[in-house]
Amino acid sequence: MNNQLAVAIALAISSSPAMSVAEDDLTTLRGQLETMKQEYDQRIQALEKRLEDAEEAAQSAQSTAKRAEEAAYDVAPSRQSSSANAFNPKISLILDGRYAHFSNGANYKIPGFQLGGEAGLGKSGLSLGHSELAMSANIDDKFYGNLTIALHDHDGETKVELEEAYFETLALGNGFTVKAGRFLSAVGYLNEHHEHAWDFADAPLIYRGLFGNQIRDDGIQVNWMAPTDLFIQTGAELFRGDAFPAGGGAHDGIGAYSLFANLGGDIGVSHSWQIGFSHWSADVKERAGGHGHVHEEEHELHHVAHNPSFTGDSYVNAIDFIYKWAPNGNPKNRNFKFQWEYFDRREEGNIAMLGSEPLETSYYDGHQKGWYAQTVYQFMPQWRVGLRYDRLDSNNTTSNAEVLKEAGLHNEGITPERYSLMIDWSNSEFSRFRLQFNRDESSNEPDDQLFLQYTHSLGSHGAHQF
Amino acid sequence: MNNVIKRLVLMLIIVYAPSAMAKLNVFACEPEWGALAQELGGNALHIYTATTGKQDSHHIQARPSLFAKVRRADLLICTGAELEIGWLPLLLRKTGNGRIQPGQLGYFMATDYVRLREKPRILDRRGGDVHAAGNPHIQTDPHNIARVAKVLAQRLVELDASNAAHYQKRYQDFSNRWKIAIQRWEKQAEALKGLSIVVHHKSWIYLEHWLGLKEIATLEPKPGIPPSSRHLADVLKKLKHRPAKMVIYAAYQDSRPAYWLSQKAGIPAVILPFTVGGTTEARDLFTLFDDTLKRLRDAIK
């Protein structure tokens, strides 16, 4: 190649005195040039061929890669996503805090009802509500387990409360499930919902008046769901009966039971409903409950006031009705909920006024009832407004008229009522801020109550109960 | 007394007998899987679809009617990857139906058989309602449907061996028609390659990958958090530098944010069915993609 180039250059240099070059030299040169041209053509062709080959190879490599990718998809990891956090239980935390203002909170009472459990208004001013820690997981293919712990302050001390600790069967089949441990009773509708899932900052008056906000107890629940298109669920619970309002674990620790049935379904795609009936019964043994005072003063009051202790039979009958609407069944942007519950409790037994000298006792025949109705409307994403009305009534009698008054079970001739209005905003489904106003006419001294509350949930995603 | 027991037993037989003889009860969480089960099983299946194309399957309430259906299901076909985490676990737990618990033959999660995109590196809710397993909206790419169809057909054979030939035949038939349809769609979609779009929620990445679309922005500031006016203004600003050809939203989503941006930026807002039943045209899996492509192509005309 270099030689030929040299010849070509020499030729070019010597081309001006071309006249002196001989004829046969020219022929030789022409021949050389021709060979060069052919050689270059071949080389170019070879190069072009190589380029084409390379391109083809690249293309086939690409398609091989694509095929490999497709193949990888086809043998995609099988069932890897069924449990994102491997064997750790799902953990979720609830943070809850509030500002509350009561115009007349110090003397809170509901005449005709013995308040106990967690009933009461809570603290005024800034305070923490229940901070909750819940852990749950499938134990194995047949069982599910859940533990919920609540932390809250009581008389300046942080108290740990075991809210729920139960297991539940997953695969008994034929519609049966069994749950055992400590859990929220299936009585009523709202009772099974955790406090952070409530639509208002406080419990309905009837829950406050009868159950000390919620019935949770140690026991066992059997549940059966019918194999029908209409939702039919029925079940029974046996409880130890230690917790308010049973109070006392009578009959060697099987002191309360309940029966319940729920029906439900859809009407078209946008409407759904549920109706529930329940019955709760307990052999109450020495149920005590400081009546009519705010949580923080409870301790102090125990010493000055006499505390009624009830022993006898208690029966509660309840009916609830829920209706929900969401346009096209899509609740994300707009939805509406109506909720109504009615409770009727009859009790018969004896009341002793603890702390009285000499001990005052009386025969007691109680009849307490009440209902509430509430609506919550999400009118745009993130925003909801709610309206609630509560009404109670009682007609209790005692053989000793003094005891009725002292125990706070005299209705004082009024039917307690309460009007509530709330608005809440949720940035995501994990955070919520709520403003609520109550006009509480539970007693002769009406109370205006204001709550500003936050409820946040951290950790694994909770499921939304109906 | 004896008479009462006899009557009760008879009643139980009447209640249970049909279910012993009947077709396989399928509970499909989303319409696309209901439609796929229909393609593969036809008359051999009794299919109930829990949601419609007008519903956001992230946010379904565990309604009583759903409990009643899950109670009787032999096969659960859902998307998985935490899409139904707000309601499905409750349905599974409360119905005590052992056939459809995780790990059982009757538990079928479509995303278990497709490699998911956008698997988050950092699991932090500051990033919105992210799914740890990846983006679950796989049904917007027909290749994914094909992948799921293959395993689902096998599953049907395993569950209902007496109808094995029926399922295999239907799968072959579906698979052939689906391949031809994909070729047709890919041809139609050539005009869409490189198209810049704004989306409402991150529900289109499989479609974008399939058709080579470029996602410029989302109307939701974070997944699951509704569009705010401030974020929309940011999106509008962004579009000045990186213009998009259209803004896309699913049939179940609030259309107002998309229309707001459409007006301000002067680009069309396009409603896509997202799943079967999202639009009246999207009646089954085939028309779902026919309609999706038609709407996209109409918007660039």
PDB file of N, CA, C and O in Angstrom, chain A residues 70 73-74 77 79 81 144 168 170-171 173-175 225 227-229 231 266 274 324 328-332 382 429-430 459 461 463-464 466, chain B residues 15 54-56 59 61-65 67-69 71-72 82 85-86 93-94 96-98 101 112-113 115 117 125 129 147 155 226 252 254:
ATOM      1  N   GLU A  70     -38.447 -10.769  27.627  1.00  0.00           N
ATOM      2  CA  GLU A  70     -39.786 -11.357  27.595  1.00  0.00           C
ATOM      3  C   GLU A  70     -39.801 -12.666  28.375  1.00  0.00           C
ATOM      4  O   GLU A  70     -40.710 -12.930  29.158  1.00  0.00           O
ATOM      5  N   TYR A  73     -39.889 -12.129  31.937  1.00  0.00           N
ATOM      6  CA  TYR A  73     -41.249 -11.793  32.390  1.00  0.00           C
ATOM      7  C   TYR A  73     -42.081 -13.047  32.539  1.00  0.00           C
ATOM      8  O   TYR A  73     -42.817 -13.227  33.489  1.00  0.00           O
ATOM      9  N   ASP A  74     -41.904 -13.959  31.530  1.00  0.00           N
ATOM     10  CA  ASP A  74     -42.746 -15.145  31.535  1.00  0.00           C
ATOM     11  C   ASP A  74     -42.478 -16.043  32.727  1.00  0.00           C
ATOM     12  O   ASP A  74     -43.377 -16.688  33.236  1.00  0.00           O
ATOM     13  N   PRO A  77     -41.054 -13.929  38.918  1.00  0.00           N
ATOM     14  CA  PRO A  77     -41.078 -14.431  40.290  1.00  0.00           C
ATOM     15  C   PRO A  77     -42.489 -14.791  40.704  1.00  0.00           C
ATOM     16  O   PRO A  77     -43.410 -13.993  40.608  1.00  0.00           O
ATOM     17  N   ARG A  79     -45.463 -15.466  43.027  1.00  0.00           N
ATOM     18  CA  ARG A  79     -46.063 -15.154  44.323  1.00  0.00           C
ATOM     19  C   ARG A  79     -45.105 -14.431  45.274  1.00  0.00           C
ATOM     20  O   ARG A  79     -45.120 -14.668  46.466  1.00  0.00           O
ATOM     21  N   SER A  81     -45.074 -11.261  45.862  1.00  0.00           N
ATOM     22  CA  SER A  81     -45.617 -10.061  46.483  1.00  0.00           C
ATOM     23  C   SER A  81     -46.710 -10.361  47.498  1.00  0.00           C
ATOM     24  O   SER A  81     -47.315  -9.476  48.035  1.00  0.00           O
ATOM     25  N   TYR A 144     -55.139 -16.267  62.452  1.00  0.00           N
ATOM     26  CA  TYR A 144     -54.702 -14.877  62.357  1.00  0.00           C
ATOM     27  C   TYR A 144     -54.629 -14.328  63.776  1.00  0.00           C
ATOM     28  O   TYR A 144     -55.443 -14.693  64.630  1.00  0.00           O
ATOM     29  N   GLU A 168     -57.937 -15.467  65.502  1.00  0.00           N
ATOM     30  CA  GLU A 168     -59.158 -15.711  64.743  1.00  0.00           C
ATOM     31  C   GLU A 168     -58.867 -16.832  63.751  1.00  0.00           C
ATOM     32  O   GLU A 168     -57.757 -16.905  63.222  1.00  0.00           O
ATOM     33  N   LEU A 170     -59.042 -18.782  60.186  1.00  0.00           N
ATOM     34  CA  LEU A 170     -59.121 -18.314  58.802  1.00  0.00           C
ATOM     35  C   LEU A 170     -59.792 -19.323  57.893  1.00  0.00           C
ATOM     36  O   LEU A 170     -60.309 -18.969  56.854  1.00  0.00           O
ATOM     37  N   ALA A 171     -59.739 -20.581  58.261  1.00  0.00           N
ATOM     38  CA  ALA A 171     -60.116 -21.582  57.266  1.00  0.00           C
ATOM     39  C   ALA A 171     -60.990 -22.698  57.822  1.00  0.00           C
ATOM     40  O   ALA A 171     -60.843 -23.850  57.454  1.00  0.00           O
ATOM     41  N   GLY A 173     -64.038 -22.956  57.190  1.00  0.00           N
ATOM     42  CA  GLY A 173     -64.925 -23.302  56.085  1.00  0.00           C
ATOM     43  C   GLY A 173     -66.387 -23.223  56.470  1.00  0.00           C
ATOM     44  O   GLY A 173     -66.721 -22.994  57.635  1.00  0.00           O
ATOM     45  N   ASN A 174     -67.248 -23.392  55.459  1.00  0.00           N
ATOM     46  CA  ASN A 174     -68.695 -23.316  55.654  1.00  0.00           C
ATOM     47  C   ASN A 174     -69.151 -22.034  56.340  1.00  0.00           C
ATOM     48  O   ASN A 174     -70.195 -21.996  56.978  1.00  0.00           O
ATOM     49  N   GLY A 175     -68.351 -21.004  56.229  1.00  0.00           N
ATOM     50  CA  GLY A 175     -68.760 -19.702  56.740  1.00  0.00           C
ATOM     51  C   GLY A 175     -68.504 -19.476  58.211  1.00  0.00           C
ATOM     52  O   GLY A 175     -68.884 -18.443  58.753  1.00  0.00           O
ATOM     53  N   MET A 225     -71.490 -17.103  58.553  1.00  0.00           N
ATOM     54  CA  MET A 225     -71.973 -16.319  57.420  1.00  0.00           C
ATOM     55  C   MET A 225     -72.708 -17.268  56.467  1.00  0.00           C
ATOM     56  O   MET A 225     -72.184 -18.337  56.123  1.00  0.00           O
ATOM     57  N   PRO A 227     -74.351 -18.891  53.081  1.00  0.00           N
ATOM     58  CA  PRO A 227     -73.898 -18.944  51.690  1.00  0.00           C
ATOM     59  C   PRO A 227     -74.934 -18.368  50.738  1.00  0.00           C
ATOM     60  O   PRO A 227     -75.380 -19.029  49.820  1.00  0.00           O
ATOM     61  N   THR A 228     -75.337 -17.145  50.990  1.00  0.00           N
ATOM     62  CA  THR A 228     -76.381 -16.529  50.183  1.00  0.00           C
ATOM     63  C   THR A 228     -75.860 -15.228  49.585  1.00  0.00           C
ATOM     64  O   THR A 228     -74.872 -14.684  50.052  1.00  0.00           O
ATOM     65  N   ASP A 229     -76.532 -14.722  48.567  1.00  0.00           N
ATOM     66  CA  ASP A 229     -76.137 -13.459  47.961  1.00  0.00           C
ATOM     67  C   ASP A 229     -76.403 -12.294  48.905  1.00  0.00           C
ATOM     68  O   ASP A 229     -75.664 -11.325  48.943  1.00  0.00           O
ATOM     69  N   PHE A 231     -76.165 -10.674  52.357  1.00  0.00           N
ATOM     70  CA  PHE A 231     -75.229 -10.863  53.453  1.00  0.00           C
ATOM     71  C   PHE A 231     -76.009 -11.190  54.719  1.00  0.00           C
ATOM     72  O   PHE A 231     -76.794 -10.388  55.202  1.00  0.00           O
ATOM     73  N   ASP A 266     -76.444  -4.559  48.601  1.00  0.00           N
ATOM     74  CA  ASP A 266     -76.338  -3.363  47.763  1.00  0.00           C
ATOM     75  C   ASP A 266     -77.678  -3.101  47.105  1.00  0.00           C
ATOM     76  O   ASP A 266     -78.456  -4.023  46.871  1.00  0.00           O
ATOM     77  N   GLN A 274     -76.873  -1.992  55.698  1.00  0.00           N
ATOM     78  CA  GLN A 274     -76.702  -3.081  56.642  1.00  0.00           C
ATOM     79  C   GLN A 274     -77.624  -2.833  57.830  1.00  0.00           C
ATOM     80  O   GLN A 274     -77.760  -1.697  58.288  1.00  0.00           O
ATOM     81  N   LYS A 324     -74.998   3.578  53.061  1.00  0.00           N
ATOM     82  CA  LYS A 324     -73.891   4.322  52.449  1.00  0.00           C
ATOM     83  C   LYS A 324     -74.176   4.571  50.978  1.00  0.00           C
ATOM     84  O   LYS A 324     -74.744   3.713  50.287  1.00  0.00           O
ATOM     85  N   ASN A 328     -71.540   5.893  41.634  1.00  0.00           N
ATOM     86  CA  ASN A 328     -70.966   4.747  40.912  1.00  0.00           C
ATOM     87  C   ASN A 328     -70.221   3.781  41.827  1.00  0.00           C
ATOM     88  O   ASN A 328     -69.383   3.005  41.376  1.00  0.00           O
ATOM     89  N   GLY A 329     -70.472   3.867  43.118  1.00  0.00           N
ATOM     90  CA  GLY A 329     -69.787   2.978  44.051  1.00  0.00           C
ATOM     91  C   GLY A 329     -68.319   3.331  44.238  1.00  0.00           C
ATOM     92  O   GLY A 329     -67.523   2.517  44.665  1.00  0.00           O
ATOM     93  N   ASN A 330     -67.964   4.563  43.906  1.00  0.00           N
ATOM     94  CA  ASN A 330     -66.572   5.017  44.010  1.00  0.00           C
ATOM     95  C   ASN A 330     -66.463   6.082  45.105  1.00  0.00           C
ATOM     96  O   ASN A 330     -66.672   7.263  44.846  1.00  0.00           O
ATOM     97  N   PRO A 331     -66.153   5.679  46.344  1.00  0.00           N
ATOM     98  CA  PRO A 331     -66.210   6.627  47.462  1.00  0.00           C
ATOM     99  C   PRO A 331     -65.034   7.594  47.541  1.00  0.00           C
ATOM    100  O   PRO A 331     -65.033   8.480  48.380  1.00  0.00           O
ATOM    101  N   LYS A 332     -64.067   7.437  46.670  1.00  0.00           N
ATOM    102  CA  LYS A 332     -62.842   8.241  46.772  1.00  0.00           C
ATOM    103  C   LYS A 332     -63.116   9.752  46.770  1.00  0.00           C
ATOM    104  O   LYS A 332     -62.569  10.486  47.575  1.00  0.00           O
ATOM    105  N   GLN A 382     -60.752  14.737  50.306  1.00  0.00           N
ATOM    106  CA  GLN A 382     -60.110  15.205  51.537  1.00  0.00           C
ATOM    107  C   GLN A 382     -61.029  15.868  52.559  1.00  0.00           C
ATOM    108  O   GLN A 382     -60.670  15.981  53.716  1.00  0.00           O
ATOM    109  N   GLU A 429     -55.036   9.177  53.178  1.00  0.00           N
ATOM    110  CA  GLU A 429     -55.889   8.361  54.046  1.00  0.00           C
ATOM    111  C   GLU A 429     -55.195   8.021  55.363  1.00  0.00           C
ATOM    112  O   GLU A 429     -55.760   7.340  56.205  1.00  0.00           O
ATOM    113  N   PHE A 430     -53.986   8.496  55.550  1.00  0.00           N
ATOM    114  CA  PHE A 430     -53.257   8.197  56.780  1.00  0.00           C
ATOM    115  C   PHE A 430     -53.292   9.339  57.793  1.00  0.00           C
ATOM    116  O   PHE A 430     -52.853   9.192  58.917  1.00  0.00           O
ATOM    117  N   GLY A 459     -47.348   3.358  59.454  1.00  0.00           N
ATOM    118  CA  GLY A 459     -47.026   1.947  59.277  1.00  0.00           C
ATOM    119  C   GLY A 459     -47.938   1.279  58.288  1.00  0.00           C
ATOM    120  O   GLY A 459     -48.438   1.920  57.368  1.00  0.00           O
ATOM    121  N   HIS A 461     -50.805  -0.464  56.140  1.00  0.00           N
ATOM    122  CA  HIS A 461     -52.091   0.040  55.707  1.00  0.00           C
ATOM    123  C   HIS A 461     -53.215  -0.720  56.400  1.00  0.00           C
ATOM    124  O   HIS A 461     -53.268  -1.935  56.333  1.00  0.00           O
ATOM    125  N   ALA A 463     -57.216  -1.871  57.080  1.00  0.00           N
ATOM    126  CA  ALA A 463     -58.374  -2.143  56.241  1.00  0.00           C
ATOM    127  C   ALA A 463     -59.552  -1.329  56.755  1.00  0.00           C
ATOM    128  O   ALA A 463     -59.633  -1.016  57.934  1.00  0.00           O
ATOM    129  N   HIS A 464     -60.441  -0.953  55.840  1.00  0.00           N
ATOM    130  CA  HIS A 464     -61.577  -0.127  56.229  1.00  0.00           C
ATOM    131  C   HIS A 464     -62.806  -0.989  56.429  1.00  0.00           C
ATOM    132  O   HIS A 464     -63.328  -1.544  55.488  1.00  0.00           O
ATOM    133  N   PHE A 466     -66.719  -1.805  57.067  1.00  0.00           N
ATOM    134  CA  PHE A 466     -67.924  -1.150  56.553  1.00  0.00           C
ATOM    135  C   PHE A 466     -68.547  -0.312  57.642  1.00  0.00           C
ATOM    136  O   PHE A 466     -68.662  -0.734  58.768  1.00  0.00           O
TER     137      PHE A 466
ATOM    138  N   VAL B  15     -79.891 -25.846  50.396  1.00  0.00           N
ATOM    139  CA  VAL B  15     -78.970 -24.711  50.351  1.00  0.00           C
ATOM    140  C   VAL B  15     -77.619 -25.137  49.786  1.00  0.00           C
ATOM    141  O   VAL B  15     -77.008 -24.443  48.987  1.00  0.00           O
ATOM    142  N   LYS B  54     -65.729   2.259  36.866  1.00  0.00           N
ATOM    143  CA  LYS B  54     -65.950   3.612  37.393  1.00  0.00           C
ATOM    144  C   LYS B  54     -65.475   3.721  38.843  1.00  0.00           C
ATOM    145  O   LYS B  54     -65.723   4.723  39.496  1.00  0.00           O
ATOM    146  N   GLN B  55     -64.850   2.654  39.335  1.00  0.00           N
ATOM    147  CA  GLN B  55     -64.419   2.651  40.738  1.00  0.00           C
ATOM    148  C   GLN B  55     -62.906   2.587  40.861  1.00  0.00           C
ATOM    149  O   GLN B  55     -62.233   1.936  40.075  1.00  0.00           O
ATOM    150  N   ASP B  56     -62.412   3.247  41.889  1.00  0.00           N
ATOM    151  CA  ASP B  56     -60.988   3.246  42.182  1.00  0.00           C
ATOM    152  C   ASP B  56     -60.712   2.039  43.074  1.00  0.00           C
ATOM    153  O   ASP B  56     -61.124   2.015  44.232  1.00  0.00           O
ATOM    154  N   HIS B  59     -59.671   2.216  46.705  1.00  0.00           N
ATOM    155  CA  HIS B  59     -60.586   2.726  47.732  1.00  0.00           C
ATOM    156  C   HIS B  59     -61.959   2.092  47.652  1.00  0.00           C
ATOM    157  O   HIS B  59     -62.943   2.753  47.355  1.00  0.00           O
ATOM    158  N   GLN B  61     -64.869  -0.044  49.751  1.00  0.00           N
ATOM    159  CA  GLN B  61     -65.229  -0.383  51.113  1.00  0.00           C
ATOM    160  C   GLN B  61     -65.641  -1.846  51.173  1.00  0.00           C
ATOM    161  O   GLN B  61     -66.261  -2.349  50.244  1.00  0.00           O
ATOM    162  N   ALA B  62     -65.260  -2.500  52.253  1.00  0.00           N
ATOM    163  CA  ALA B  62     -65.605  -3.911  52.426  1.00  0.00           C
ATOM    164  C   ALA B  62     -67.101  -4.003  52.726  1.00  0.00           C
ATOM    165  O   ALA B  62     -67.515  -4.148  53.863  1.00  0.00           O
ATOM    166  N   ARG B  63     -67.901  -3.898  51.674  1.00  0.00           N
ATOM    167  CA  ARG B  63     -69.357  -3.865  51.831  1.00  0.00           C
ATOM    168  C   ARG B  63     -69.905  -5.256  52.166  1.00  0.00           C
ATOM    169  O   ARG B  63     -69.314  -6.260  51.779  1.00  0.00           O
ATOM    170  N   PRO B  64     -71.068  -5.313  52.831  1.00  0.00           N
ATOM    171  CA  PRO B  64     -71.663  -6.611  53.156  1.00  0.00           C
ATOM    172  C   PRO B  64     -71.811  -7.513  51.925  1.00  0.00           C
ATOM    173  O   PRO B  64     -71.558  -8.717  52.000  1.00  0.00           O
ATOM    174  N   SER B  65     -72.186  -6.934  50.792  1.00  0.00           N
ATOM    175  CA  SER B  65     -72.393  -7.749  49.592  1.00  0.00           C
ATOM    176  C   SER B  65     -71.097  -8.446  49.176  1.00  0.00           C
ATOM    177  O   SER B  65     -71.124  -9.571  48.677  1.00  0.00           O
ATOM    178  N   PHE B  67     -68.674  -9.438  51.211  1.00  0.00           N
ATOM    179  CA  PHE B  67     -68.468 -10.556  52.138  1.00  0.00           C
ATOM    180  C   PHE B  67     -69.247 -11.780  51.664  1.00  0.00           C
ATOM    181  O   PHE B  67     -68.737 -12.893  51.642  1.00  0.00           O
ATOM    182  N   ALA B  68     -70.513 -11.526  51.312  1.00  0.00           N
ATOM    183  CA  ALA B  68     -71.372 -12.630  50.893  1.00  0.00           C
ATOM    184  C   ALA B  68     -70.788 -13.352  49.683  1.00  0.00           C
ATOM    185  O   ALA B  68     -70.880 -14.572  49.575  1.00  0.00           O
ATOM    186  N   LYS B  69     -70.165 -12.587  48.779  1.00  0.00           N
ATOM    187  CA  LYS B  69     -69.596 -13.204  47.575  1.00  0.00           C
ATOM    188  C   LYS B  69     -68.290 -13.945  47.868  1.00  0.00           C
ATOM    189  O   LYS B  69     -68.067 -15.033  47.349  1.00  0.00           O
ATOM    190  N   ARG B  71     -67.405 -15.267  50.593  1.00  0.00           N
ATOM    191  CA  ARG B  71     -67.774 -16.441  51.386  1.00  0.00           C
ATOM    192  C   ARG B  71     -67.921 -17.686  50.512  1.00  0.00           C
ATOM    193  O   ARG B  71     -67.592 -18.779  50.901  1.00  0.00           O
ATOM    194  N   ARG B  72     -68.423 -17.504  49.299  1.00  0.00           N
ATOM    195  CA  ARG B  72     -68.721 -18.647  48.440  1.00  0.00           C
ATOM    196  C   ARG B  72     -67.709 -18.871  47.318  1.00  0.00           C
ATOM    197  O   ARG B  72     -67.880 -19.750  46.497  1.00  0.00           O
ATOM    198  N   GLU B  82     -50.635  -5.082  46.807  1.00  0.00           N
ATOM    199  CA  GLU B  82     -51.211  -4.130  47.750  1.00  0.00           C
ATOM    200  C   GLU B  82     -52.266  -3.197  47.153  1.00  0.00           C
ATOM    201  O   GLU B  82     -52.712  -2.275  47.818  1.00  0.00           O
ATOM    202  N   ILE B  85     -55.295  -3.594  49.297  1.00  0.00           N
ATOM    203  CA  ILE B  85     -54.931  -3.792  50.712  1.00  0.00           C
ATOM    204  C   ILE B  85     -55.946  -3.170  51.680  1.00  0.00           C
ATOM    205  O   ILE B  85     -56.070  -3.600  52.821  1.00  0.00           O
ATOM    206  N   GLY B  86     -56.682  -2.170  51.204  1.00  0.00           N
ATOM    207  CA  GLY B  86     -57.638  -1.508  52.080  1.00  0.00           C
ATOM    208  C   GLY B  86     -58.917  -2.291  52.310  1.00  0.00           C
ATOM    209  O   GLY B  86     -59.724  -1.913  53.148  1.00  0.00           O
ATOM    210  N   ARG B  93     -60.307 -12.496  55.761  1.00  0.00           N
ATOM    211  CA  ARG B  93     -60.239 -12.912  57.153  1.00  0.00           C
ATOM    212  C   ARG B  93     -61.620 -13.220  57.707  1.00  0.00           C
ATOM    213  O   ARG B  93     -61.822 -14.205  58.406  1.00  0.00           O
ATOM    214  N   LYS B  94     -62.566 -12.350  57.401  1.00  0.00           N
ATOM    215  CA  LYS B  94     -63.867 -12.440  58.068  1.00  0.00           C
ATOM    216  C   LYS B  94     -64.780 -13.515  57.497  1.00  0.00           C
ATOM    217  O   LYS B  94     -65.765 -13.867  58.116  1.00  0.00           O
ATOM    218  N   GLY B  96     -63.795 -16.597  56.571  1.00  0.00           N
ATOM    219  CA  GLY B  96     -63.376 -17.930  56.976  1.00  0.00           C
ATOM    220  C   GLY B  96     -63.380 -18.946  55.845  1.00  0.00           C
ATOM    221  O   GLY B  96     -63.576 -20.125  56.061  1.00  0.00           O
ATOM    222  N   ASN B  97     -63.166 -18.466  54.620  1.00  0.00           N
ATOM    223  CA  ASN B  97     -63.161 -19.340  53.456  1.00  0.00           C
ATOM    224  C   ASN B  97     -61.734 -19.824  53.205  1.00  0.00           C
ATOM    225  O   ASN B  97     -60.899 -19.098  52.687  1.00  0.00           O
ATOM    226  N   GLY B  98     -61.474 -21.065  53.581  1.00  0.00           N
ATOM    227  CA  GLY B  98     -60.116 -21.600  53.490  1.00  0.00           C
ATOM    228  C   GLY B  98     -59.620 -21.799  52.072  1.00  0.00           C
ATOM    229  O   GLY B  98     -58.420 -21.859  51.837  1.00  0.00           O
ATOM    230  N   GLN B 101     -57.486 -18.508  50.792  1.00  0.00           N
ATOM    231  CA  GLN B 101     -56.477 -17.833  51.607  1.00  0.00           C
ATOM    232  C   GLN B 101     -55.135 -17.851  50.870  1.00  0.00           C
ATOM    233  O   GLN B 101     -54.895 -18.717  50.029  1.00  0.00           O
ATOM    234  N   ASP B 112     -48.282 -11.325  40.736  1.00  0.00           N
ATOM    235  CA  ASP B 112     -47.252 -12.308  41.087  1.00  0.00           C
ATOM    236  C   ASP B 112     -46.589 -12.887  39.843  1.00  0.00           C
ATOM    237  O   ASP B 112     -45.556 -13.542  39.949  1.00  0.00           O
ATOM    238  N   TYR B 113     -47.203 -12.676  38.691  1.00  0.00           N
ATOM    239  CA  TYR B 113     -46.703 -13.322  37.480  1.00  0.00           C
ATOM    240  C   TYR B 113     -46.201 -12.326  36.446  1.00  0.00           C
ATOM    241  O   TYR B 113     -45.997 -12.658  35.293  1.00  0.00           O
ATOM    242  N   ARG B 115     -43.389  -8.937  36.018  1.00  0.00           N
ATOM    243  CA  ARG B 115     -42.373  -8.172  36.735  1.00  0.00           C
ATOM    244  C   ARG B 115     -42.846  -6.727  36.855  1.00  0.00           C
ATOM    245  O   ARG B 115     -43.164  -6.076  35.855  1.00  0.00           O
ATOM    246  N   ARG B 117     -42.873  -2.728  37.568  1.00  0.00           N
ATOM    247  CA  ARG B 117     -42.009  -1.559  37.410  1.00  0.00           C
ATOM    248  C   ARG B 117     -42.206  -0.630  38.596  1.00  0.00           C
ATOM    249  O   ARG B 117     -43.151  -0.768  39.363  1.00  0.00           O
ATOM    250  N   ARG B 125     -43.749   7.006  53.324  1.00  0.00           N
ATOM    251  CA  ARG B 125     -45.027   7.542  52.869  1.00  0.00           C
ATOM    252  C   ARG B 125     -44.925   8.996  52.486  1.00  0.00           C
ATOM    253  O   ARG B 125     -45.888   9.589  52.021  1.00  0.00           O
ATOM    254  N   ASP B 129     -48.862   7.208  48.727  1.00  0.00           N
ATOM    255  CA  ASP B 129     -49.312   5.852  49.001  1.00  0.00           C
ATOM    256  C   ASP B 129     -48.616   4.898  48.033  1.00  0.00           C
ATOM    257  O   ASP B 129     -49.211   4.405  47.096  1.00  0.00           O
ATOM    258  N   ARG B 147     -49.431 -12.685  29.672  1.00  0.00           N
ATOM    259  CA  ARG B 147     -48.671 -13.420  30.698  1.00  0.00           C
ATOM    260  C   ARG B 147     -49.602 -13.974  31.773  1.00  0.00           C
ATOM    261  O   ARG B 147     -49.489 -15.124  32.190  1.00  0.00           O
ATOM    262  N   ARG B 155     -54.044 -22.450  36.166  1.00  0.00           N
ATOM    263  CA  ARG B 155     -54.667 -22.505  37.485  1.00  0.00           C
ATOM    264  C   ARG B 155     -56.086 -23.075  37.386  1.00  0.00           C
ATOM    265  O   ARG B 155     -56.506 -23.876  38.213  1.00  0.00           O
ATOM    266  N   PRO B 226     -54.795  13.854  46.390  1.00  0.00           N
ATOM    267  CA  PRO B 226     -55.525  14.544  45.324  1.00  0.00           C
ATOM    268  C   PRO B 226     -54.790  15.794  44.828  1.00  0.00           C
ATOM    269  O   PRO B 226     -54.069  16.434  45.595  1.00  0.00           O
ATOM    270  N   TYR B 252     -62.506   6.492  36.268  1.00  0.00           N
ATOM    271  CA  TYR B 252     -62.969   6.595  37.652  1.00  0.00           C
ATOM    272  C   TYR B 252     -62.444   7.839  38.354  1.00  0.00           C
ATOM    273  O   TYR B 252     -62.857   8.153  39.469  1.00  0.00           O
ATOM    274  N   ASP B 254     -61.547  11.874  39.129  1.00  0.00           N
ATOM    275  CA  ASP B 254     -62.156  13.188  39.053  1.00  0.00           C
ATOM    276  C   ASP B 254     -61.614  13.875  37.783  1.00  0.00           C
ATOM    277  O   ASP B 254     -60.404  13.992  37.616  1.00  0.00           O
TER     278      ASP B 254
END
